[in-house]
Coordinates of C-alpha atoms and ligand atoms in Angstrom, one line a residue:
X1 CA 185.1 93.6 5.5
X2 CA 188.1 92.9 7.4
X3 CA 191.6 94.5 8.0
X4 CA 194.1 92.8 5.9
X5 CA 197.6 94.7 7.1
X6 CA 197.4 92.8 10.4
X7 CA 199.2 90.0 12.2
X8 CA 196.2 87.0 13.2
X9 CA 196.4 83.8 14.9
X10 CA 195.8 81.2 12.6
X11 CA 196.4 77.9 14.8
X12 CA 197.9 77.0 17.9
X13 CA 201.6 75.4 17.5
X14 CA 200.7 72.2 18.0
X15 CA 197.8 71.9 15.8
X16 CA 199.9 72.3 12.6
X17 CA 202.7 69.2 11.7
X18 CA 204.0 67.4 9.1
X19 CA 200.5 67.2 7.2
X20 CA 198.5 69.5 5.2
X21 CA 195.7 71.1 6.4
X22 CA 192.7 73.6 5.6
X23 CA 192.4 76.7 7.8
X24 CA 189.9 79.4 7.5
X25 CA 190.9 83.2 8.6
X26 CA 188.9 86.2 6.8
X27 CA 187.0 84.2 4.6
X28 CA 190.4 82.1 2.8
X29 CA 191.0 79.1 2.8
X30 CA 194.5 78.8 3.0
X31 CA 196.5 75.3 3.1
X32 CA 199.5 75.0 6.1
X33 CA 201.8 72.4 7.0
X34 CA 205.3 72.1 8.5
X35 CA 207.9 71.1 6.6
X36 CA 211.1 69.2 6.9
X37 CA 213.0 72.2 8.9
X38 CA 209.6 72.5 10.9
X39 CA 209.0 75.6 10.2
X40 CA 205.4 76.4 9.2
X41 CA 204.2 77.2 5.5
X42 CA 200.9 78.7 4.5
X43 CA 199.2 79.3 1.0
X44 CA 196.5 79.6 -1.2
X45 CA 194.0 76.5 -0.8
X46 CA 193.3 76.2 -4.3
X47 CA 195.0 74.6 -6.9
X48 CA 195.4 77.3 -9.8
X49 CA 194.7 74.2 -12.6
X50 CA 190.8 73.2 -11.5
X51 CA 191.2 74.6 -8.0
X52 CA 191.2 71.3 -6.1
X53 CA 192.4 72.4 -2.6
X54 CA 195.8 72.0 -2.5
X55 CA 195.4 70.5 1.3
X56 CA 193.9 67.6 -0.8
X57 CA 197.4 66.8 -2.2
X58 CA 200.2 65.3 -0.6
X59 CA 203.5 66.6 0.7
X60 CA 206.7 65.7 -1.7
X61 CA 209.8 66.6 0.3
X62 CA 209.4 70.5 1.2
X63 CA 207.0 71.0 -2.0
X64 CA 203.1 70.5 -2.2
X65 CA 202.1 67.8 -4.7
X66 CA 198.3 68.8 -6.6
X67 CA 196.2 65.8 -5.7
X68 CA 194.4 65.6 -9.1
X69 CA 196.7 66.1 -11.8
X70 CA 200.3 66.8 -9.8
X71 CA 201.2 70.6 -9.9
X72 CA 203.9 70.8 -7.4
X73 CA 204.4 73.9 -5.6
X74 CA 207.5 74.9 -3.4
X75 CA 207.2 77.1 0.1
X76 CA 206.7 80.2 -1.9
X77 CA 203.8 79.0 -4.0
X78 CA 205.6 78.8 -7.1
X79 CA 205.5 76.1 -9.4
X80 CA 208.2 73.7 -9.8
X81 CA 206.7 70.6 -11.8
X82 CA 203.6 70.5 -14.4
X83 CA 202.1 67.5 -15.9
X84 CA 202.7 66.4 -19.6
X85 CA 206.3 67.2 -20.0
X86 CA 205.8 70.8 -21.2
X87 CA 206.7 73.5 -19.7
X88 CA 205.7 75.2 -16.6
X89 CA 203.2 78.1 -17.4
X90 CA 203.8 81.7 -15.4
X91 CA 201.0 81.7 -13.9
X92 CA 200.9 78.1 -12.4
X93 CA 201.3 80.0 -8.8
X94 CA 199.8 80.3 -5.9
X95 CA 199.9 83.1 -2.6
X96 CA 202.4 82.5 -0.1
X97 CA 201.2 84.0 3.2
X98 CA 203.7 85.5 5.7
X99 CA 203.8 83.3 9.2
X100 CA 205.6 83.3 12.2
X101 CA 205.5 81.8 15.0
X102 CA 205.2 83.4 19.0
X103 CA 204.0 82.7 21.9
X104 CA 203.0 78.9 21.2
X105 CA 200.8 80.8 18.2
X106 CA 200.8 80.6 14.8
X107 CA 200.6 84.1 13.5
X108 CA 199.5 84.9 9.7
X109 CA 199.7 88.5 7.7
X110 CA 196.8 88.8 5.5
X111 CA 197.5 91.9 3.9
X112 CA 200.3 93.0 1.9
X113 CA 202.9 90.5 2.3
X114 CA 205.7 93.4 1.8
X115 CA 205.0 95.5 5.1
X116 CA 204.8 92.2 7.2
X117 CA 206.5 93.2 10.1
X118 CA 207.1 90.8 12.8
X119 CA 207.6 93.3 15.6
X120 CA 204.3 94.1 15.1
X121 CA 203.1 91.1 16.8
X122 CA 201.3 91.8 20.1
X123 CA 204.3 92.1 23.2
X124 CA 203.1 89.7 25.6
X125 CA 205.8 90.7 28.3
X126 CA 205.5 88.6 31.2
X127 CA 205.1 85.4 28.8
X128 CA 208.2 84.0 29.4
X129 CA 208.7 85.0 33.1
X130 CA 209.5 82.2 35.4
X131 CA 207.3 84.0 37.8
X132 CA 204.4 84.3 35.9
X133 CA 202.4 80.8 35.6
X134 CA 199.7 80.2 32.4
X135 CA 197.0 78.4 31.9
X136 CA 195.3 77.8 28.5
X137 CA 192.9 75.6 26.7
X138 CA 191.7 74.6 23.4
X139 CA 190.6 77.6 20.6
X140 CA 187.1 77.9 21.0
X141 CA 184.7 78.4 17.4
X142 CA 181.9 80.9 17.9
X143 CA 179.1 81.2 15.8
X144 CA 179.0 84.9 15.9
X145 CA 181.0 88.1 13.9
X146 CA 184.6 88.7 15.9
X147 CA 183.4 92.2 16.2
X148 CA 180.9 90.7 19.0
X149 CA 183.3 88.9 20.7
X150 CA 185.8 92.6 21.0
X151 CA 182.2 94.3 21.9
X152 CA 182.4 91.7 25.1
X153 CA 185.9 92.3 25.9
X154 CA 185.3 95.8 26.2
X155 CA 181.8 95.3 28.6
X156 CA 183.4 95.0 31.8
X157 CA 179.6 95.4 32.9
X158 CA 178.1 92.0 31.3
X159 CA 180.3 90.0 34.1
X160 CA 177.2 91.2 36.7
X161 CA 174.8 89.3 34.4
X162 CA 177.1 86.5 32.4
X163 CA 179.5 85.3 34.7
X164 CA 177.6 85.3 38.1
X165 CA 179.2 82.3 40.0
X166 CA 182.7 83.6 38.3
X167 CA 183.6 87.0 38.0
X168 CA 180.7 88.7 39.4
X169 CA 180.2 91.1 42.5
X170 CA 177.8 93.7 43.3
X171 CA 180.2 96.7 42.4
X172 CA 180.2 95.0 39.0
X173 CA 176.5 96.3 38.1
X174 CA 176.8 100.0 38.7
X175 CA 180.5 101.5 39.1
X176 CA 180.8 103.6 36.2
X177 CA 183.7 102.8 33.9
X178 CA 186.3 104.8 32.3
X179 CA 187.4 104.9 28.6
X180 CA 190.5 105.4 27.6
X181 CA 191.9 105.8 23.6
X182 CA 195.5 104.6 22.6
X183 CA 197.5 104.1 19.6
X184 CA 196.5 100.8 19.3
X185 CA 192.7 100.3 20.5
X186 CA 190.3 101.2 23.3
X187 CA 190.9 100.3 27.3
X188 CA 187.8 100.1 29.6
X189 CA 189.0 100.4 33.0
X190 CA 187.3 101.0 36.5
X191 CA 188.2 100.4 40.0
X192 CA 185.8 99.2 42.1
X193 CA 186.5 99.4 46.2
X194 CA 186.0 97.7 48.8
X195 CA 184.3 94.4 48.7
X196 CA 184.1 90.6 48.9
X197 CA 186.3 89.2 46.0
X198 CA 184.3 87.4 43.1
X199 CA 183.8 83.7 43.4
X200 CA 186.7 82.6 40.9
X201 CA 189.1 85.0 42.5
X202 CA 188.6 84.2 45.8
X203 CA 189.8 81.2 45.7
X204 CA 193.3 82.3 44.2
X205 CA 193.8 85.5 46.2
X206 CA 196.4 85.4 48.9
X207 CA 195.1 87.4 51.1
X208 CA 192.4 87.6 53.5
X209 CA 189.3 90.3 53.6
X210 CA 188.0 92.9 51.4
X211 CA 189.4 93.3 48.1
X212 CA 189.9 97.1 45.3
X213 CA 189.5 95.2 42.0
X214 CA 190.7 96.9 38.8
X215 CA 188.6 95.9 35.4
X216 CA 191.2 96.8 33.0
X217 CA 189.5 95.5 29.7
X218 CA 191.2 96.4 26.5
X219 CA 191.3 95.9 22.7
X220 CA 193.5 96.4 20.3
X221 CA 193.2 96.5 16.5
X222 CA 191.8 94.5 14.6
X223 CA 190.9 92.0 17.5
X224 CA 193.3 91.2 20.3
X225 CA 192.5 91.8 23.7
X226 CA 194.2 92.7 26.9
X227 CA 192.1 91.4 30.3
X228 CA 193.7 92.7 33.4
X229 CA 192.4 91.9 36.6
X230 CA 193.9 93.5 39.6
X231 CA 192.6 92.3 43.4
X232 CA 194.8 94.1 46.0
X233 CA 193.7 94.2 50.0
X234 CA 191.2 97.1 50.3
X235 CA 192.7 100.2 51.0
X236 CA 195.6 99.7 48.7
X237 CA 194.4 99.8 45.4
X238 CA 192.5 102.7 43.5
X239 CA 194.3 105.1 40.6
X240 CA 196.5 106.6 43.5
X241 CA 196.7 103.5 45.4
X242 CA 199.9 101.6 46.5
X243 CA 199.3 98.0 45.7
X244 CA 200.0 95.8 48.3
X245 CA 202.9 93.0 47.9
X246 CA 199.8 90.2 48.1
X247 CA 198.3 91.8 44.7
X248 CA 197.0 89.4 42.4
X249 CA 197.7 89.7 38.9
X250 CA 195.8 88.4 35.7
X251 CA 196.4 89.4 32.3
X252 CA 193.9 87.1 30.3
X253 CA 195.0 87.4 26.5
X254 CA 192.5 86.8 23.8
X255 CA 192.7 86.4 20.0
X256 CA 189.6 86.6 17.6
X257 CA 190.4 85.5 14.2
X258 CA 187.4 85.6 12.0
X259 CA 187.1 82.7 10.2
X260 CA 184.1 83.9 7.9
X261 CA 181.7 86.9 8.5
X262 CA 180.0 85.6 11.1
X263 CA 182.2 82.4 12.6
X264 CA 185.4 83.2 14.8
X265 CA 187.9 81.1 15.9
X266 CA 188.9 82.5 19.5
X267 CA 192.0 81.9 21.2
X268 CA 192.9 82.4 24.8
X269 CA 195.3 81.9 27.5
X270 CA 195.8 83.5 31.1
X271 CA 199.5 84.7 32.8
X272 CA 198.8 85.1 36.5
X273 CA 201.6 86.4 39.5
X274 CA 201.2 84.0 41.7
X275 CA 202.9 80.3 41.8
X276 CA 203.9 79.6 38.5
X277 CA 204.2 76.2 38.9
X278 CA 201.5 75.1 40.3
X279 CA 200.2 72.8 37.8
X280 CA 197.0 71.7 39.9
X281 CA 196.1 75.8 40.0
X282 CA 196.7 75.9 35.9
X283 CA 194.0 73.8 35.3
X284 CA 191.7 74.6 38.0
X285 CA 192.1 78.4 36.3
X286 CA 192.0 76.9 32.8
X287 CA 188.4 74.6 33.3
X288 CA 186.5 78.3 35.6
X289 CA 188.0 80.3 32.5
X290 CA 186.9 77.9 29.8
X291 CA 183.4 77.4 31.8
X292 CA 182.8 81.6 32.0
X293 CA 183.8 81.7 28.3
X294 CA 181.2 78.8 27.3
X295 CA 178.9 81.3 29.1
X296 CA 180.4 83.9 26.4
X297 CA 179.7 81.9 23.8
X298 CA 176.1 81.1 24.9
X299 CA 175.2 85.1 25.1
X300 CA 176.9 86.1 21.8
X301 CA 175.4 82.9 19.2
X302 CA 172.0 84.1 20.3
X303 CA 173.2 88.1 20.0
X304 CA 174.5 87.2 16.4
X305 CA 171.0 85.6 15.6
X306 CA 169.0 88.5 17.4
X307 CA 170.9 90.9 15.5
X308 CA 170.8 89.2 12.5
X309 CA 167.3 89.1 12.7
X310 CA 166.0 91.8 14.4
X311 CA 162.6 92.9 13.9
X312 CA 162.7 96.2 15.4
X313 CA 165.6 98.4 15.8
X314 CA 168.2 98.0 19.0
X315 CA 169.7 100.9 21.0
X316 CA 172.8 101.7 22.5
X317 CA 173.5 102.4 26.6
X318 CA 176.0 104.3 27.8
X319 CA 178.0 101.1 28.6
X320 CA 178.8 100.9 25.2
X321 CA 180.9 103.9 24.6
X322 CA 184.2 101.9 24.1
X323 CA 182.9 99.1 22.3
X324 CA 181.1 102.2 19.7
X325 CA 184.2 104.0 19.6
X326 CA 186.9 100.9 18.8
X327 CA 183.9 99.8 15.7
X328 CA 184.2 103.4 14.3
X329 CA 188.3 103.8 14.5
X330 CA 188.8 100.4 13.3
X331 CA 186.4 101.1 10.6
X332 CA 188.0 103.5 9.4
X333 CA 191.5 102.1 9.3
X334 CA 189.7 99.2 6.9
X335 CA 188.3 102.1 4.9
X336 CA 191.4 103.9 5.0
X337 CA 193.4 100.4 3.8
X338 CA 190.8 99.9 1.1
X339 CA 191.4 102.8 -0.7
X340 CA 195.0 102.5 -0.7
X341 CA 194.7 98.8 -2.3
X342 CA 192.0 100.4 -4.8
X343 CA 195.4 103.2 -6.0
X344 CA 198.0 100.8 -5.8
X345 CA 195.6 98.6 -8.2
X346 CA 195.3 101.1 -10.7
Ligands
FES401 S1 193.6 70.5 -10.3 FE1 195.6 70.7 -9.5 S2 196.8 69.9 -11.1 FE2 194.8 69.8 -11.9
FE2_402 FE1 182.5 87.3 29.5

């Protein structure tokens, strides 16, 4: 079960042109293209004649041509030419998906195409700053539930084990974190004082000595998270700190679109507050981030298979409490949505 009422990222920008194409996102297949304006389409895979993917087919103009017998949709899914020379029957249509697109993402609504809101889309705020330089790299496909991939972005902990030539320090193992509930999802969060910067940071940091490091590790509903990392001189950071004007600044962003129940398509990218244009710096950030998150990957197939699998049952530590409490709310809100899709179908 998934929630449907939410914005997803479908593609990156540049993976979707002129052609059609099959993507997967909760379990449909759905068929997307750009057409002549270059704006992006999306719709039901599946012819409604024999159900011959309509991705199959060829593009006729702005319409979608059926590659087996030549039902021709328009951008709205509705049926503009049947075969035979009769005439077109009602139901020769298929679903239009909402899409826009932000951020160099392609997002899709997967719910109820009439409280798409585009607003809703995650703010990214500093994503257009010409002070803020990104780095980013190709989506990654995990063989593992999303839900695995948001227990890990709420874990602030597994970096002491997982990413030990990255992200890792000593404070990492034991300071005990912090969870915080908001509107939108679950924040993990801990400051940890007075040490040697981890390996990937130290060699971005502009400054010399000990480092406070915020974990800021947050998810919001159904499955986009929010990776702050904070490394200011020690002695300036902390909850009452006054962070110092050498403060490095990372907000990681990461989107986990299930494809099926237990594959996820996972997007990423990193903003970061120091020289923006510093291509060199972009992709040394983008290969470390993309290494650590192949370590991700590594961790979380084999936790899908354990899982999947288990023989005995599993516990949970106190670690967990964010990663326990975002599962329960944003089960709910899928129970919640599925009961009002089960009165509105009555
Ligand atoms: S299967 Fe598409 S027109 Fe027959
Ligand atoms: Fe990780």
């Amino acid at each position: 079960m998934f929630l449907k009422n939410a914005w997803y990222v479908a593609a990156w920008s540049d993976e979707i042109v002129n052609e059609l194409q099959q993507v997967k996102v909760l379990g449909e297949k759905i068929c997307m293209f750009r057409n002549s304006d270059d704006e992006v389409i999306a719709m039901e895979d599946a012819c409604p004649h024999r159900k011959l993917p309509l991705s199959k087919g060829r593009i006729k103009g702005d319409n979608v041509e059926c590659g087996y017998h030549g039902l021709t949709f328009d951008c709205a899914g509705q049926c503009v030419w049947a075969p035979g020379g009769g005439r077109i029957p009602s139901a020769a249509r298929v679903r239009p998906y909402p899409v826009h697109e932000k951020y160099g993402l392609i997002w899709i609504w997967m719910g109820n195409a009439a409280i798409a809101d585009v607003e809703d889309i995650i703010d990214i705020p500093n994503f257009d700053s010409p002070d803020w330089g990104i780095n980013r790299g190709a989506a990654m496909e995990l063989n593992c539930n999303y839900l695995l991939m948001c227990d890990n972005l709420l874990d602030p902990t597994h970096v002491a084990w997982v990413h030990q030539s990255s992200f890792a320090a000593p404070a990492t193992k034991d300071t005990p974190l912090r969870v915080t509930k908001t509107d939108a999802g679950i924040i993990v969060h801990r400051w940890m004082m007075d040490h040697e910067p981890a390996p990937f940071y130290k060699k971005v940091v502009e400054f010399e000595g000990n480092c406070d490091r915020l974990q800021h590790y947050e998810v919001r509903y159904p499955s986009h998270a929010l990776i702050r990392a904070v490394f200011t001189p020690a002695g300036t950071g902390g909850v009452d700190g006054t962070l110092h004007k050498n403060t490095f600044v990372m907000d990681s962003y990461n989107f986990m679109t299930p494809t099926t129940e237990n594959e996820t398509r996972y997007y990423w990218f990193q903003l970061r507050n120091i020289r923006p244009d510093d291509a060199e710096l972009s992709a040394m950030m983008s290969k470390d981030v993309r290494d650590a998150f192949e370590e991700d990957r590594a961790v979380l197939d084999q936790v899908q298979i354990g899982m999947q699998e288990k023989t005995s049952p599993h516990i949970d530590l106190g670690i967990d409490a964010g990663q326990l409490r975002f599962r329960r709310q944003l089960e709910a809100m899928i129970a919640e949505e599925a009961m009002v899709d089960a009165k509105m179908s009555q």
